[in-house]
Short mmCIF file of C-alpha atoms in Angstrom, two decimals:
data_model
loop_
_atom_site.label_atom_id
_atom_site.label_comp_id
_atom_site.label_asym_id
_atom_site.label_seq_id
_atom_site.Cartn_x
_atom_site.Cartn_y
_atom_site.Cartn_z
CA MET A 1 -17.48 -7.75 17.28
CA ALA A 2 -14.90 -6.17 14.65
CA ILE A 3 -13.77 -2.96 15.18
CA GLU A 4 -14.94 -0.62 11.34
CA ARG A 5 -11.80 1.35 10.06
CA VAL A 6 -12.63 4.93 8.61
CA PHE A 7 -9.92 4.76 6.47
CA SER A 8 -10.51 1.65 5.11
CA GLN A 9 -14.54 1.78 3.87
CA ARG A 10 -15.27 1.76 0.82
CA LEU A 11 -17.69 3.55 -1.53
CA PRO A 12 -19.01 2.38 -4.58
CA ASP A 13 -17.75 4.88 -6.52
CA GLU A 14 -13.89 5.45 -3.89
CA GLU A 15 -12.06 3.57 -6.60
CA ARG A 16 -12.76 5.71 -9.38
CA TYR A 17 -12.08 8.40 -7.37
CA LEU A 18 -9.56 7.68 -6.46
CA SER A 19 -8.01 6.78 -9.77
CA ALA A 20 -9.50 10.45 -10.91
CA LEU A 21 -6.75 11.58 -8.04
CA ARG A 22 -3.66 9.76 -9.70
CA PRO A 23 -0.82 11.32 -11.29
CA THR A 24 -0.45 9.96 -14.91
CA ARG A 25 3.27 10.83 -14.59
CA LEU A 26 6.51 10.32 -13.51
CA ASP A 27 6.62 14.74 -13.43
CA GLU A 28 3.32 14.63 -11.79
CA CYS A 29 5.05 12.04 -8.81
CA ILE A 30 5.22 14.03 -5.63
CA GLY A 31 7.56 12.56 -2.94
CA GLN A 32 9.05 9.27 -3.66
CA GLU A 33 12.54 10.85 -4.51
CA VAL A 34 14.89 8.53 -4.34
CA VAL A 35 12.44 5.62 -6.44
CA ARG A 36 10.98 7.84 -8.62
CA GLN A 37 14.96 8.96 -9.39
CA GLN A 38 15.35 5.74 -10.12
CA LEU A 39 12.87 4.27 -12.70
CA ARG A 40 13.16 7.47 -14.61
CA ILE A 41 17.79 6.38 -14.82
CA ALA A 42 15.78 2.33 -16.11
CA LEU A 43 12.99 4.12 -18.28
CA GLU A 44 15.26 6.34 -19.82
CA ALA A 45 18.28 3.31 -21.00
CA ALA A 46 15.33 1.23 -21.43
CA ARG A 47 13.88 3.47 -23.87
CA LYS A 48 17.81 4.15 -25.97
CA ARG A 49 18.53 0.73 -26.77
CA GLY A 50 14.74 0.55 -27.36
CA GLU A 51 14.30 -2.57 -24.99
CA PRO A 52 11.17 -3.09 -22.04
CA LEU A 53 12.18 -2.53 -19.26
CA ASP A 54 13.77 -4.87 -16.52
CA HIS A 55 11.23 -6.14 -14.00
CA VAL A 56 9.94 -4.37 -11.02
CA LEU A 57 8.25 -5.23 -7.78
CA LEU A 58 7.21 -1.87 -5.55
CA ASP A 59 6.78 -3.31 -1.64
CA GLY A 60 5.71 -0.79 0.90
CA PRO A 61 2.95 -0.52 3.28
CA PRO A 62 -0.55 -0.02 1.41
CA GLY A 63 -1.74 3.37 -0.56
CA LEU A 64 1.66 4.64 -0.79
CA GLY A 65 0.76 4.51 -4.50
CA LYS A 66 2.06 1.39 -6.23
CA THR A 67 -0.30 1.28 -7.87
CA THR A 68 0.11 4.53 -9.69
CA LEU A 69 4.02 3.55 -9.36
CA ALA A 70 2.45 0.71 -11.84
CA HIS A 71 1.00 2.79 -14.36
CA VAL A 72 2.70 5.57 -14.41
CA ILE A 73 5.73 2.83 -16.04
CA ALA A 74 2.53 1.83 -18.66
CA ASN A 75 2.20 5.10 -19.67
CA GLU A 76 5.69 6.27 -19.59
CA LEU A 77 6.35 3.65 -21.60
CA GLY A 78 3.52 4.08 -24.37
CA THR A 79 2.67 0.25 -23.31
CA THR A 80 -0.98 -1.12 -22.06
CA ILE A 81 -1.45 -1.78 -18.63
CA ARG A 82 -2.65 -5.16 -17.89
CA VAL A 83 -4.10 -5.51 -14.33
CA THR A 84 -4.25 -8.81 -11.30
CA SER A 85 -3.74 -10.00 -7.90
CA GLY A 86 -1.87 -12.82 -6.38
CA PRO A 87 -5.44 -13.96 -4.66
CA ALA A 88 -6.76 -13.54 -8.56
CA VAL A 89 -4.73 -15.66 -10.27
CA THR A 90 -5.07 -19.02 -9.29
CA ARG A 91 -5.15 -21.65 -11.42
CA GLN A 92 -1.30 -22.11 -14.41
CA GLY A 93 -4.69 -21.46 -17.08
CA ASP A 94 -5.32 -17.89 -15.86
CA LEU A 95 -2.49 -16.88 -15.50
CA MET A 96 -1.41 -18.04 -19.80
CA MET A 97 -3.94 -16.46 -19.52
CA LEU A 98 -2.77 -13.01 -19.42
CA LEU A 99 1.05 -13.15 -21.01
CA THR A 100 -0.17 -14.60 -24.46
CA GLN A 101 -2.65 -11.33 -23.99
CA MET A 102 0.76 -9.35 -24.16
CA ASP A 103 2.37 -7.22 -26.85
CA THR A 104 5.77 -6.38 -26.77
CA GLY A 105 6.79 -3.89 -23.95
CA ASP A 106 3.43 -4.71 -22.41
CA VAL A 107 3.40 -3.81 -18.79
CA LEU A 108 1.40 -7.39 -16.68
CA PHE A 109 0.68 -5.63 -12.78
CA ILE A 110 0.11 -8.34 -9.91
CA ASP A 111 -1.10 -6.83 -6.44
CA GLU A 112 0.13 -8.32 -3.86
CA VAL A 113 2.81 -10.92 -5.97
CA HIS A 114 2.48 -12.85 -1.94
CA ARG A 115 -0.20 -14.71 -2.78
CA LEU A 116 0.60 -15.53 -5.43
CA SER A 117 0.24 -19.61 -4.75
CA LYS A 118 3.57 -22.04 -5.30
CA VAL A 119 2.44 -23.55 -8.34
CA VAL A 120 1.18 -20.16 -9.94
CA GLU A 121 4.84 -18.84 -8.87
CA GLU A 122 7.32 -21.69 -10.69
CA PHE A 123 5.32 -21.62 -13.29
CA LEU A 124 6.13 -18.18 -14.02
CA TYR A 125 9.95 -17.73 -13.25
CA PRO A 126 10.15 -19.00 -16.61
CA ALA A 127 7.86 -16.68 -18.13
CA LEU A 128 10.34 -13.72 -16.00
CA GLU A 129 12.88 -15.34 -17.41
CA ASP A 130 13.54 -16.43 -20.73
CA PHE A 131 9.73 -15.26 -21.87
CA ARG A 132 9.12 -18.74 -22.17
CA VAL A 133 6.14 -21.24 -20.36
CA ASP A 134 5.53 -24.74 -21.29
CA TYR A 135 2.22 -24.98 -20.14
CA THR A 136 0.10 -29.54 -20.65
CA THR A 137 -3.29 -29.01 -22.40
CA GLU A 138 -4.59 -30.78 -20.55
CA SER A 139 -4.30 -33.29 -16.57
CA GLY A 140 -4.11 -37.13 -17.29
CA ILE A 141 -2.12 -39.63 -19.42
CA GLY A 142 -3.40 -37.82 -22.55
CA GLY A 143 -1.27 -34.36 -21.34
CA ARG A 144 0.80 -32.08 -23.91
CA VAL A 145 3.43 -30.18 -22.27
CA VAL A 146 3.14 -26.60 -25.18
CA ASN A 147 6.01 -24.26 -25.03
CA PHE A 148 4.64 -21.02 -25.68
CA ALA A 149 7.09 -18.00 -26.80
CA LEU A 150 5.31 -15.05 -25.45
CA LYS A 151 7.14 -11.24 -26.05
CA ARG A 152 9.02 -9.43 -24.12
CA PHE A 153 7.10 -7.70 -21.42
CA THR A 154 7.71 -5.83 -17.78
CA LEU A 155 6.10 -7.53 -14.59
CA VAL A 156 5.14 -5.03 -11.92
CA ALA A 157 4.71 -6.23 -8.75
CA ALA A 158 3.29 -5.34 -5.94
CA THR A 159 3.55 -6.55 -2.29
CA THR A 160 2.76 -4.78 1.67
CA ARG A 161 4.75 -8.08 2.51
CA ALA A 162 8.36 -8.10 0.94
CA GLY A 163 9.08 -11.02 3.93
CA MET A 164 6.80 -12.90 2.46
CA LEU A 165 8.04 -13.86 -1.25
CA SER A 166 10.86 -16.26 -2.13
CA PRO A 167 14.09 -15.64 -3.08
CA ALA A 168 13.99 -17.37 -6.39
CA LEU A 169 10.21 -14.84 -7.07
CA ARG A 170 12.82 -12.14 -6.04
CA ASP A 171 16.09 -12.47 -7.37
CA ARG A 172 14.19 -12.63 -10.99
CA PHE A 173 13.45 -9.09 -10.46
CA GLY A 174 15.82 -6.03 -11.82
CA LEU A 175 13.86 -3.74 -9.75
CA LEU A 176 13.97 -3.32 -6.27
CA LEU A 177 11.56 -0.79 -5.19
CA HIS A 178 10.90 0.02 -1.76
CA LEU A 179 8.30 3.35 -0.82
CA ASP A 180 8.39 4.61 2.26
CA TYR A 181 5.82 6.82 4.53
CA TYR A 182 5.57 11.33 2.98
CA SER A 183 6.51 14.14 4.46
CA GLU A 184 3.38 15.96 6.01
CA GLU A 185 4.92 18.46 4.00
CA GLN A 186 4.75 15.86 0.04
CA LEU A 187 0.84 14.88 1.55
CA ALA A 188 0.15 18.86 1.47
CA ARG A 189 1.20 19.12 -1.89
CA ILE A 190 -0.30 16.20 -2.95
CA VAL A 191 -4.20 16.89 -0.94
CA ARG A 192 -3.40 19.72 -3.64
CA ARG A 193 -3.47 18.89 -6.26
CA SER A 194 -6.15 16.89 -4.97
CA ALA A 195 -8.01 19.47 -4.12
CA ASP A 196 -7.09 21.89 -7.84
CA LEU A 197 -8.47 18.32 -9.66
CA LEU A 198 -11.65 18.80 -7.46
CA LYS A 199 -12.38 22.16 -7.26
CA VAL A 200 -12.44 21.80 -3.84
CA ARG A 201 -12.09 26.12 -1.78
CA ALA A 202 -9.85 25.22 1.03
CA ASP A 203 -6.76 27.02 2.25
CA ASP A 204 -3.83 26.36 3.59
CA ILE A 205 -4.01 25.30 6.94
CA ALA A 206 -6.98 23.71 6.19
CA LEU A 207 -5.17 21.27 3.92
CA ARG A 208 -1.42 21.38 6.67
CA ARG A 209 -4.49 19.77 8.57
CA LEU A 210 -5.29 17.18 6.78
CA ALA A 211 -2.47 16.17 6.09
CA ALA A 212 -0.92 15.54 9.10
CA ARG A 213 -3.53 13.22 10.11
CA SER A 214 -3.51 11.16 7.37
CA ARG A 215 -0.52 8.58 8.60
CA GLY A 216 1.99 9.63 5.59
CA THR A 217 -0.11 7.81 3.17
CA PRO A 218 -1.72 9.69 0.13
CA ARG A 219 -4.34 7.28 -0.81
CA ILE A 220 -5.70 8.73 3.25
CA VAL A 221 -5.34 12.38 2.94
CA ASN A 222 -6.86 11.73 0.17
CA ARG A 223 -10.08 9.47 0.74
CA LEU A 224 -10.16 12.15 3.86
CA LEU A 225 -10.73 15.60 2.23
CA ARG A 226 -13.11 13.75 0.00
CA ARG A 227 -15.00 13.31 3.34
CA VAL A 228 -13.45 16.23 4.59
CA ARG A 229 -15.06 18.37 1.05
CA ASP A 230 -19.01 15.96 1.80
CA TYR A 231 -18.95 17.43 5.17
CA ALA A 232 -18.40 21.60 4.59
CA GLU A 233 -20.48 21.48 2.21
CA VAL A 234 -23.75 20.40 4.47
CA CYS A 235 -22.96 22.00 7.64
CA GLY A 236 -21.02 24.71 5.68
CA ASP A 237 -20.63 27.10 2.60
CA GLY A 238 -18.42 24.10 0.99
CA THR A 239 -14.70 25.85 1.52
CA LEU A 240 -12.27 23.76 3.92
CA ASN A 241 -10.70 26.24 7.09
CA ALA A 242 -9.16 24.75 9.80
CA ALA A 243 -11.97 24.61 11.52
CA VAL A 244 -14.09 22.30 9.06
CA VAL A 245 -11.47 19.95 9.42
CA ASP A 246 -10.91 19.97 12.91
CA ALA A 247 -14.96 19.61 13.09
CA ALA A 248 -14.59 17.21 10.57
CA LEU A 249 -12.49 14.64 11.48
CA ASP A 250 -13.45 14.66 14.72
CA ILE A 251 -16.16 13.44 14.02
CA LEU A 252 -14.71 10.37 11.83
CA GLN A 253 -13.26 10.37 15.52
CA ILE A 254 -9.58 10.24 13.73
CA ASP A 255 -6.92 11.87 16.10
CA GLN A 256 -4.72 14.77 15.58
CA LEU A 257 -1.58 11.94 15.09
CA GLY A 258 -3.93 10.40 12.52
CA LEU A 259 -4.76 7.33 14.62
CA ASP A 260 -8.70 6.29 13.90
CA ASN A 261 -10.78 3.91 16.78
CA LEU A 262 -9.19 1.16 15.14
CA ASP A 263 -5.03 1.92 15.67
CA ARG A 264 -6.80 2.80 19.75
CA ALA A 265 -8.32 -0.36 20.16
CA TYR A 266 -4.90 -2.65 18.90
CA LEU A 267 -3.25 0.02 21.82
CA HIS A 268 -6.13 -0.56 24.06
CA ALA A 269 -6.08 -4.73 24.01
CA LEU A 270 -1.84 -4.88 24.15
CA ILE A 271 -2.33 -2.43 26.62
CA ARG A 272 -4.98 -3.07 29.45
CA HIS A 273 -5.46 -7.20 28.38
CA TYR A 274 -1.51 -7.59 28.24
CA ASP A 275 -0.04 -4.92 30.31
CA GLY A 276 1.16 -3.33 27.32
CA GLY A 277 3.17 -6.81 26.39
CA PRO A 278 5.13 -8.73 24.57
CA ALA A 279 1.71 -10.17 23.87
CA GLY A 280 2.09 -12.17 20.84
CA ILE A 281 -0.14 -11.13 17.66
CA GLU A 282 -2.95 -13.58 17.20
CA ALA A 283 -3.71 -13.56 21.22
CA ILE A 284 -3.57 -9.51 20.29
CA ALA A 285 -6.44 -10.31 16.89
CA ALA A 286 -7.80 -12.85 18.58
CA THR A 287 -8.99 -9.72 21.30
CA MET A 288 -10.02 -7.44 19.18
CA GLY A 289 -11.91 -10.13 16.47
CA HIS A 290 -9.60 -9.30 13.44
CA GLU A 291 -7.53 -11.06 11.24
CA ARG A 292 -4.00 -11.22 11.98
CA ASP A 293 -3.45 -9.79 8.41
CA THR A 294 -5.35 -6.59 8.46
CA LEU A 295 -3.35 -6.30 12.35
CA GLU A 296 -0.03 -6.56 10.24
CA ASP A 297 -0.51 -4.60 6.86
CA VAL A 298 -2.19 -2.13 7.62
CA VAL A 299 -2.15 -1.22 11.62
CA GLU A 300 1.06 -1.86 12.60
CA PRO A 301 3.03 -0.34 10.54
CA TYR A 302 2.40 3.63 11.03
CA LEU A 303 2.36 1.65 15.02
CA LEU A 304 5.32 1.05 14.49
CA GLN A 305 6.97 4.11 12.52
CA ILE A 306 5.93 6.21 14.51
CA GLY A 307 7.26 4.42 17.80
CA PHE A 308 4.33 3.37 19.72
CA VAL A 309 5.21 0.00 19.74
CA ILE A 310 7.83 -1.94 19.19
CA ARG A 311 8.25 -6.46 17.41
CA THR A 312 10.35 -8.22 20.49
CA PRO A 313 11.28 -11.65 20.21
CA ARG A 314 8.87 -12.28 22.69
CA GLY A 315 6.02 -10.25 20.58
CA ARG A 316 4.25 -7.22 20.55
CA LEU A 317 5.36 -4.35 22.60
CA ALA A 318 3.65 -1.44 23.61
CA ARG A 319 6.02 2.47 24.01
CA PRO A 320 6.26 4.85 26.16
CA ALA A 321 5.03 7.02 23.24
CA ALA A 322 1.78 5.22 23.00
CA TYR A 323 0.84 5.25 27.02
CA ALA A 324 0.89 9.43 27.40
CA HIS A 325 -1.13 9.82 23.86
CA LEU A 326 -3.88 7.54 25.76
CA GLY A 327 -3.18 8.82 28.90
CA LEU A 328 -2.67 5.83 30.54
CA THR A 329 -0.20 4.61 32.95
CA ILE A 330 3.38 2.53 32.21
CA PRO A 331 1.83 -0.14 34.62
CA ALA A 332 4.87 -1.27 37.30
CA SER A 333 5.47 -4.77 35.03
CA ALA A 334 6.19 -3.27 32.56
CA ARG A 335 8.70 -0.66 33.40
CA ASP A 336 11.60 -3.18 34.25
CA GLU A 337 10.62 -4.86 30.39
CA PRO A 338 13.45 -4.99 28.02
CA GLY A 339 13.34 -2.13 25.45
CA LEU A 340 10.37 -0.38 26.19
CA PHE A 341 12.30 2.48 26.92
CA GLU A 342 14.90 2.54 23.75
#
């Protein structure tokens, strides 16, 4: 039976809540200094030349601000943004409808761009390079190919799986920007801003506790702020302090490093069922009853980041830090495994 995850549970108004906390201008963004500097220069150069911004590819784990940056880019350019995702664009006609609606300088944001079908991806190539597309109006013998001229637009694409992009698509982006996990200090500043916007009373120690257990991810720190605020209003006077944060996160079963039930289940599956590895991701996913993509996109990036797991040619391998965190002993069969103590 699949394990429910606190971090990925979406309430009906979750998107509206998160959207209200998103910065709208580049100067309001916190963290990702290198990315912001590169964007600032590119935006200023485009404005001075009176040209649309080069196409932008944003990659990195979920929740780091790719969607936010796409909207910030549109706001900085003073243009309209149209939003879609790779799985939603199933036919050339879907993409054609979006492209013909674009005005000069507008931003088209495609989330999960690695999930575009090959046919749609190839249809996109001339649109990105020459701002033209050849569209077949009808199928069969009577079909006609019409060449449409498009207005110069900017594609901002986001992906959590940059390695799945074809070289042909990647080469058509002028700006390739990678988003890294945020530091605890940066997350503390982000959650302070969010608390102020929501008019939540909170001391700095409480907000730092939240930041420390948010896996380096702004989306998670904002989501946890909401859950802790609810706890404070029901079980306290609405004020966030260290004791309230600890009690609320204990109920949510989020530990001191920000690991939740799904993270711990992954580590237990790897250690108990496969003696710490190496184990293939398909085998781990089958043991847990979860999809492989969920583990690769949502669980593993943070475990790799904090050194709990490594990927080897033979599969995933649990590191000593993972055993120590779970209070488990490294099995004798794993002690001689190459890479374990590196």
